[in-house]
Every structure is written in structure tokens, then in C-alpha cells.
Amino acid sequence: MVARPPVAIVVDRMTVDDLTQVQEIERESFTTPWPPHAYRSELESNRLAHYLVARYGDRVVGFAGVWLMVDEAHVTTFAVRRSWRRQGVGERLLIALLELAEARGASEATLEVRPSNRPARLLYEKYGFGLVGVRPRYYTDDNEDALIMTTAALDGRLMRERLARLRAEVAKRPEIELGADGLPIGRPAEIETAGSQADDGGRAIEPNVLRPSNVRKSS
Ligand SMILES: CC(C)(COP(=O)(O)OP(=O)(O)OC[C@H]1O[C@@H](n2cnc3c(N)ncnc32)[C@H](O)[C@@H]1OP(=O)(O)O)[C@@H](O)C(=O)NCCC(=O)NCCS
């Protein structure tokens, strides 16, 4: 088999033209995927919402969303195509999301994650999210609690230095090499996440249920 040339991942705004591919990633990532209309409504009608995609050429390989509410950035969704995991796509998306949040005046970023979702927790910890609370039985499919994780001040020295260091590390990573099948060569995520149809990272509820009054941090 002949390997293809390395490719660059580009992080970009999500558009409605991306939604078919976003839905594919949803279905393989979450046990309770948002329905197709949810993203369309987020893109077209929610002024608080900002959604990004990671692209390889015209292929969407990951996406992330955030609601910017007053001075808080609330991460609403985050997923990487299964065959593209462990290649730094999630990191690129998270860096872009945090940069966007800070540029738009958010003082901190917050999110919910399942205690059982080790890959996501490790990613968020790497980027400075720390545990601040628990939402009991948050996930409606299995009643798992949600951990609430929040960053330090986005414009503070700690977060700025952390992001600068991680941004530099990501920039130094070799470009992703694809095999003849068009998929990244060597995918450790396949090993760690094998066995489950959907890893179910994080959201039990649709975005139209996730209203600002529902997403305040618990004490
Ligand atoms: C969580 C997720 C987005 C990570 O995306 P990814 O592109 O594979 O992540 P990256 O390659 O950028 O990894 C960055 C860091 O995340 C952590 N990480 C990601 N996957 C991991 C895994 N399988 N095991 C252990 N750590 C992992 C590590 O800290 C890693 O840093 P390292 O390479 O220095 O060890 C991806 O696993 C996913 O889509 N999961 C299903 C959906 C989901 O859980 N979404 C989160 C909702 S809260």
C-alpha cells in the first residue's frame, strides 16, 4: 500500500454544508446524538452559539461548540471522527475554541463531562480545566453524574502560558500521515476505545434544552 502525502488540519467555522458530516461524527461519538435539526438551529438562530470544525481538505474530522454567555464560555459539544482520534485534532479544536472565547470577552470556560470519559477528561485537564462541581444524574440515558470542569481566568498568566506552550507543542507535531485507505496511519484511539459503538462523551441534552439558566455552575 502506498501512503498518501501528509495533510494539514484546518480549524474553521461550521456551516450548514458541514452538517451531514457532523451528523456522522455525532452518531459514532455519542449514545444520544443531537438530531440533525439541532445543529441547524444552533447555527441559524442562536446568537450565543459558535461552532467550529476541523477539516482535512473537504472532510470534516471533528467539531466543537461553545455558548458565550456574558463572560462565560460554555462548551456544548466536542467530538473527533473515530478514525482520526489521537492525532491532535481535539487539541487543535480546543485551542481554537479557547482563543475564540477569550477574544470574545469570556473570562473562563466551563463544561460537563462524564466521569467515565477518560480521554475527554485528560484532554480538558491538559488544557487547564479543573473540577469545580458535580451535576448528579445529569445524563438521561444512564443517569451518570456530570463533572463540571472550569478553567482559570482565560486572560490570566497561568492560562495564557499554558495555551502558548501547548500551541507551540501542537505546531511542532508532524503532519498527519494517511494510509492508502485515506485514514491516519497508526491510530492508538482504536485500541483504547475499541468495543463501544459510541464513546459518549458528554451531552445528554439537546442544545435547545441547554438554556443559560440550566448551565450555571453549581456551587
Ligand atoms: C475526547 C476526544 C474529543 C479527543 O479527541 P482527540 O482528537 O482524540 O484528542 P487529541 O489527539 O487531541 O488528544 C489530546 C489529549 O487528550 C487526551 N486523550 C485523548 N484521547 C485519549 C485516550 N484515548 N486515552 C488517553 N488520553 C487521551 C490526552 O491527554 C491527549 O494528550 P497526549 O496526546 O499528550 O496524551 C475524542 O476522544 C472524542 O471525540 N471522543 C468521543 C466524544 C467525546 O467524548 N466528546 C467529549 C464530550 S465531553
PDB file of N, CA and C and ligand atoms in Angstrom, residues 29-30 78-80 84-91 112-113 117-120 122-124 126 173 189 192-193 199-202, ligand 1:
ATOM      1  N   SER A  29     -20.029   9.026  17.956  1.00  0.00           N
ATOM      2  CA  SER A  29     -19.390   9.533  19.172  1.00  0.00           C
ATOM      3  C   SER A  29     -20.298   9.534  20.390  1.00  0.00           C
ATOM      4  N   PHE A  30     -21.602   9.647  20.182  1.00  0.00           N
ATOM      5  CA  PHE A  30     -22.498   9.847  21.325  1.00  0.00           C
ATOM      6  C   PHE A  30     -23.637   8.841  21.308  1.00  0.00           C
ATOM      7  N   PHE A  78     -18.340  18.433  21.605  1.00  0.00           N
ATOM      8  CA  PHE A  78     -16.933  18.268  21.225  1.00  0.00           C
ATOM      9  C   PHE A  78     -16.754  16.832  20.755  1.00  0.00           C
ATOM     10  N   ALA A  79     -16.314  16.630  19.546  1.00  0.00           N
ATOM     11  CA  ALA A  79     -16.074  15.244  19.093  1.00  0.00           C
ATOM     12  C   ALA A  79     -15.133  15.225  17.897  1.00  0.00           C
ATOM     13  N   VAL A  80     -14.403  14.123  17.797  1.00  0.00           N
ATOM     14  CA  VAL A  80     -13.471  13.903  16.696  1.00  0.00           C
ATOM     15  C   VAL A  80     -13.859  12.590  16.027  1.00  0.00           C
ATOM     16  N   TRP A  84      -9.887   9.373  13.333  1.00  0.00           N
ATOM     17  CA  TRP A  84      -8.923  10.472  13.367  1.00  0.00           C
ATOM     18  C   TRP A  84      -8.497  10.827  14.787  1.00  0.00           C
ATOM     19  N   ARG A  85      -8.891  10.029  15.747  1.00  0.00           N
ATOM     20  CA  ARG A  85      -8.552  10.375  17.139  1.00  0.00           C
ATOM     21  C   ARG A  85      -7.079  10.104  17.441  1.00  0.00           C
ATOM     22  N   ARG A  86      -6.588  10.714  18.500  1.00  0.00           N
ATOM     23  CA  ARG A  86      -5.202  10.608  18.963  1.00  0.00           C
ATOM     24  C   ARG A  86      -4.211  11.157  17.945  1.00  0.00           C
ATOM     25  N   GLN A  87      -4.645  12.129  17.166  1.00  0.00           N
ATOM     26  CA  GLN A  87      -3.768  12.761  16.178  1.00  0.00           C
ATOM     27  C   GLN A  87      -3.612  14.246  16.475  1.00  0.00           C
ATOM     28  N   GLY A  88      -4.163  14.700  17.599  1.00  0.00           N
ATOM     29  CA  GLY A  88      -4.071  16.128  17.930  1.00  0.00           C
ATOM     30  C   GLY A  88      -5.201  16.970  17.366  1.00  0.00           C
ATOM     31  N   VAL A  89      -6.216  16.326  16.769  1.00  0.00           N
ATOM     32  CA  VAL A  89      -7.339  17.107  16.220  1.00  0.00           C
ATOM     33  C   VAL A  89      -8.117  17.773  17.359  1.00  0.00           C
ATOM     34  N   GLY A  90      -8.371  17.014  18.422  1.00  0.00           N
ATOM     35  CA  GLY A  90      -9.087  17.562  19.571  1.00  0.00           C
ATOM     36  C   GLY A  90      -8.343  18.757  20.161  1.00  0.00           C
ATOM     37  N   GLU A  91      -7.032  18.645  20.251  1.00  0.00           N
ATOM     38  CA  GLU A  91      -6.253  19.762  20.800  1.00  0.00           C
ATOM     39  C   GLU A  91      -6.385  21.000  19.922  1.00  0.00           C
ATOM     40  N   GLU A 112     -19.382  20.200  30.955  1.00  0.00           N
ATOM     41  CA  GLU A 112     -19.711  18.981  31.695  1.00  0.00           C
ATOM     42  C   GLU A 112     -19.082  17.795  30.978  1.00  0.00           C
ATOM     43  N   VAL A 113     -18.637  16.822  31.757  1.00  0.00           N
ATOM     44  CA  VAL A 113     -18.060  15.616  31.173  1.00  0.00           C
ATOM     45  C   VAL A 113     -18.387  14.430  32.078  1.00  0.00           C
ATOM     46  N   ASN A 117     -15.532   9.181  31.086  1.00  0.00           N
ATOM     47  CA  ASN A 117     -14.945   9.556  29.792  1.00  0.00           C
ATOM     48  C   ASN A 117     -13.495  10.016  29.974  1.00  0.00           C
ATOM     49  N   ARG A 118     -12.613   9.038  30.142  1.00  0.00           N
ATOM     50  CA  ARG A 118     -11.216   9.340  30.455  1.00  0.00           C
ATOM     51  C   ARG A 118     -10.516  10.158  29.353  1.00  0.00           C
ATOM     52  N   PRO A 119     -10.663   9.791  28.070  1.00  0.00           N
ATOM     53  CA  PRO A 119      -9.990  10.591  27.043  1.00  0.00           C
ATOM     54  C   PRO A 119     -10.347  12.074  27.119  1.00  0.00           C
ATOM     55  N   ALA A 120     -11.643  12.358  27.249  1.00  0.00           N
ATOM     56  CA  ALA A 120     -12.058  13.764  27.282  1.00  0.00           C
ATOM     57  C   ALA A 120     -11.560  14.452  28.556  1.00  0.00           C
ATOM     58  N   LEU A 122      -8.933  13.793  30.298  1.00  0.00           N
ATOM     59  CA  LEU A 122      -7.489  14.051  30.202  1.00  0.00           C
ATOM     60  C   LEU A 122      -7.204  15.215  29.254  1.00  0.00           C
ATOM     61  N   LEU A 123      -7.964  15.275  28.168  1.00  0.00           N
ATOM     62  CA  LEU A 123      -7.795  16.403  27.239  1.00  0.00           C
ATOM     63  C   LEU A 123      -8.091  17.721  27.962  1.00  0.00           C
ATOM     64  N   TYR A 124      -9.212  17.767  28.674  1.00  0.00           N
ATOM     65  CA  TYR A 124      -9.592  19.020  29.332  1.00  0.00           C
ATOM     66  C   TYR A 124      -8.598  19.386  30.443  1.00  0.00           C
ATOM     67  N   LYS A 126      -5.477  18.642  30.522  1.00  0.00           N
ATOM     68  CA  LYS A 126      -4.256  19.124  29.865  1.00  0.00           C
ATOM     69  C   LYS A 126      -4.384  20.611  29.534  1.00  0.00           C
ATOM     70  N   ARG A 173       4.091  19.273  16.062  1.00  0.00           N
ATOM     71  CA  ARG A 173       3.739  17.876  15.755  1.00  0.00           C
ATOM     72  C   ARG A 173       3.915  17.603  14.270  1.00  0.00           C
ATOM     73  N   ALA A 189      -6.200   5.464  19.366  1.00  0.00           N
ATOM     74  CA  ALA A 189      -7.547   5.568  19.931  1.00  0.00           C
ATOM     75  C   ALA A 189      -8.353   4.323  19.633  1.00  0.00           C
ATOM     76  N   GLU A 192      -7.704   2.011  22.534  1.00  0.00           N
ATOM     77  CA  GLU A 192      -8.258   2.376  23.831  1.00  0.00           C
ATOM     78  C   GLU A 192      -9.778   2.404  23.856  1.00  0.00           C
ATOM     79  N   THR A 193     -10.395   2.775  22.698  1.00  0.00           N
ATOM     80  CA  THR A 193     -11.843   2.915  22.712  1.00  0.00           C
ATOM     81  C   THR A 193     -12.550   1.748  22.027  1.00  0.00           C
ATOM     82  N   ASP A 199     -18.631   6.429  22.144  1.00  0.00           N
ATOM     83  CA  ASP A 199     -17.917   6.637  23.403  1.00  0.00           C
ATOM     84  C   ASP A 199     -18.739   7.461  24.376  1.00  0.00           C
ATOM     85  N   ASP A 200     -19.649   8.175  23.828  1.00  0.00           N
ATOM     86  CA  ASP A 200     -20.483   9.097  24.569  1.00  0.00           C
ATOM     87  C   ASP A 200     -19.723   9.976  25.518  1.00  0.00           C
ATOM     88  N   GLY A 201     -19.275  11.005  24.950  1.00  0.00           N
ATOM     89  CA  GLY A 201     -18.546  11.959  25.734  1.00  0.00           C
ATOM     90  C   GLY A 201     -19.395  12.731  26.636  1.00  0.00           C
ATOM     91  N   GLY A 202     -20.432  13.280  26.195  1.00  0.00           N
ATOM     92  CA  GLY A 202     -20.746  14.332  27.078  1.00  0.00           C
ATOM     93  C   GLY A 202     -22.075  14.935  27.130  1.00  0.00           C
TER      94      GLY A 202
HETATM   95  C1  LIG B   1     -12.295  13.371  23.572  1.00  0.00           C
HETATM   96  C2  LIG B   1     -11.912  13.487  22.107  1.00  0.00           C
HETATM   97  C3  LIG B   1     -12.618  14.707  21.505  1.00  0.00           C
HETATM   98  C4  LIG B   1     -10.390  13.685  21.999  1.00  0.00           C
HETATM   99  O1  LIG B   1     -10.058  13.979  20.660  1.00  0.00           O
HETATM  100  P1  LIG B   1      -8.638  13.524  20.037  1.00  0.00           P
HETATM  101  O2  LIG B   1      -8.501  14.254  18.736  1.00  0.00           O
HETATM  102  O3  LIG B   1      -8.523  12.076  20.005  1.00  0.00           O
HETATM  103  O4  LIG B   1      -7.628  14.120  21.112  1.00  0.00           O
HETATM  104  P2  LIG B   1      -6.095  14.517  20.877  1.00  0.00           P
HETATM  105  O5  LIG B   1      -5.429  13.566  19.938  1.00  0.00           O
HETATM  106  O6  LIG B   1      -6.037  15.962  20.503  1.00  0.00           O
HETATM  107  O7  LIG B   1      -5.510  14.254  22.348  1.00  0.00           O
HETATM  108  C5  LIG B   1      -5.180  15.306  23.210  1.00  0.00           C
HETATM  109  C6  LIG B   1      -5.096  14.827  24.635  1.00  0.00           C
HETATM  110  O8  LIG B   1      -6.333  14.276  25.058  1.00  0.00           O
HETATM  111  C7  LIG B   1      -6.104  13.154  25.924  1.00  0.00           C
HETATM  112  N1  LIG B   1      -6.590  11.946  25.245  1.00  0.00           N
HETATM  113  C8  LIG B   1      -7.308  11.932  24.097  1.00  0.00           C
HETATM  114  N2  LIG B   1      -7.664  10.658  23.798  1.00  0.00           N
HETATM  115  C9  LIG B   1      -7.162   9.870  24.772  1.00  0.00           C
HETATM  116  C10 LIG B   1      -7.217   8.468  25.010  1.00  0.00           C
HETATM  117  N3  LIG B   1      -7.866   7.622  24.158  1.00  0.00           N
HETATM  118  N4  LIG B   1      -6.615   7.997  26.115  1.00  0.00           N
HETATM  119  C11 LIG B   1      -5.967   8.816  26.959  1.00  0.00           C
HETATM  120  N5  LIG B   1      -5.872  10.177  26.777  1.00  0.00           N
HETATM  121  C12 LIG B   1      -6.485  10.693  25.703  1.00  0.00           C
HETATM  122  C13 LIG B   1      -4.616  13.125  26.161  1.00  0.00           C
HETATM  123  O9  LIG B   1      -4.363  13.994  27.258  1.00  0.00           O
HETATM  124  C14 LIG B   1      -4.082  13.746  24.886  1.00  0.00           C
HETATM  125  O10 LIG B   1      -2.811  14.340  25.065  1.00  0.00           O
HETATM  126  P3  LIG B   1      -1.480  13.444  24.806  1.00  0.00           P
HETATM  127  O11 LIG B   1      -1.520  13.099  23.351  1.00  0.00           O
HETATM  128  O12 LIG B   1      -0.380  14.391  25.184  1.00  0.00           O
HETATM  129  O13 LIG B   1      -1.607  12.222  25.686  1.00  0.00           O
HETATM  130  C15 LIG B   1     -12.290  12.186  21.319  1.00  0.00           C
HETATM  131  O14 LIG B   1     -11.815  11.059  22.034  1.00  0.00           O
HETATM  132  C16 LIG B   1     -13.787  12.010  21.084  1.00  0.00           C
HETATM  133  O15 LIG B   1     -14.330  12.529  20.108  1.00  0.00           O
HETATM  134  N6  LIG B   1     -14.479  11.241  21.976  1.00  0.00           N
HETATM  135  C17 LIG B   1     -15.903  10.946  21.807  1.00  0.00           C
HETATM  136  C18 LIG B   1     -16.752  12.171  22.046  1.00  0.00           C
HETATM  137  C19 LIG B   1     -16.441  12.801  23.400  1.00  0.00           C
HETATM  138  O16 LIG B   1     -16.169  12.107  24.369  1.00  0.00           O
HETATM  139  N7  LIG B   1     -16.520  14.156  23.444  1.00  0.00           N
HETATM  140  C20 LIG B   1     -16.256  14.891  24.661  1.00  0.00           C
HETATM  141  C21 LIG B   1     -17.556  15.290  25.267  1.00  0.00           C
HETATM  142  S1  LIG B   1     -17.377  15.995  26.899  1.00  0.00           S
END
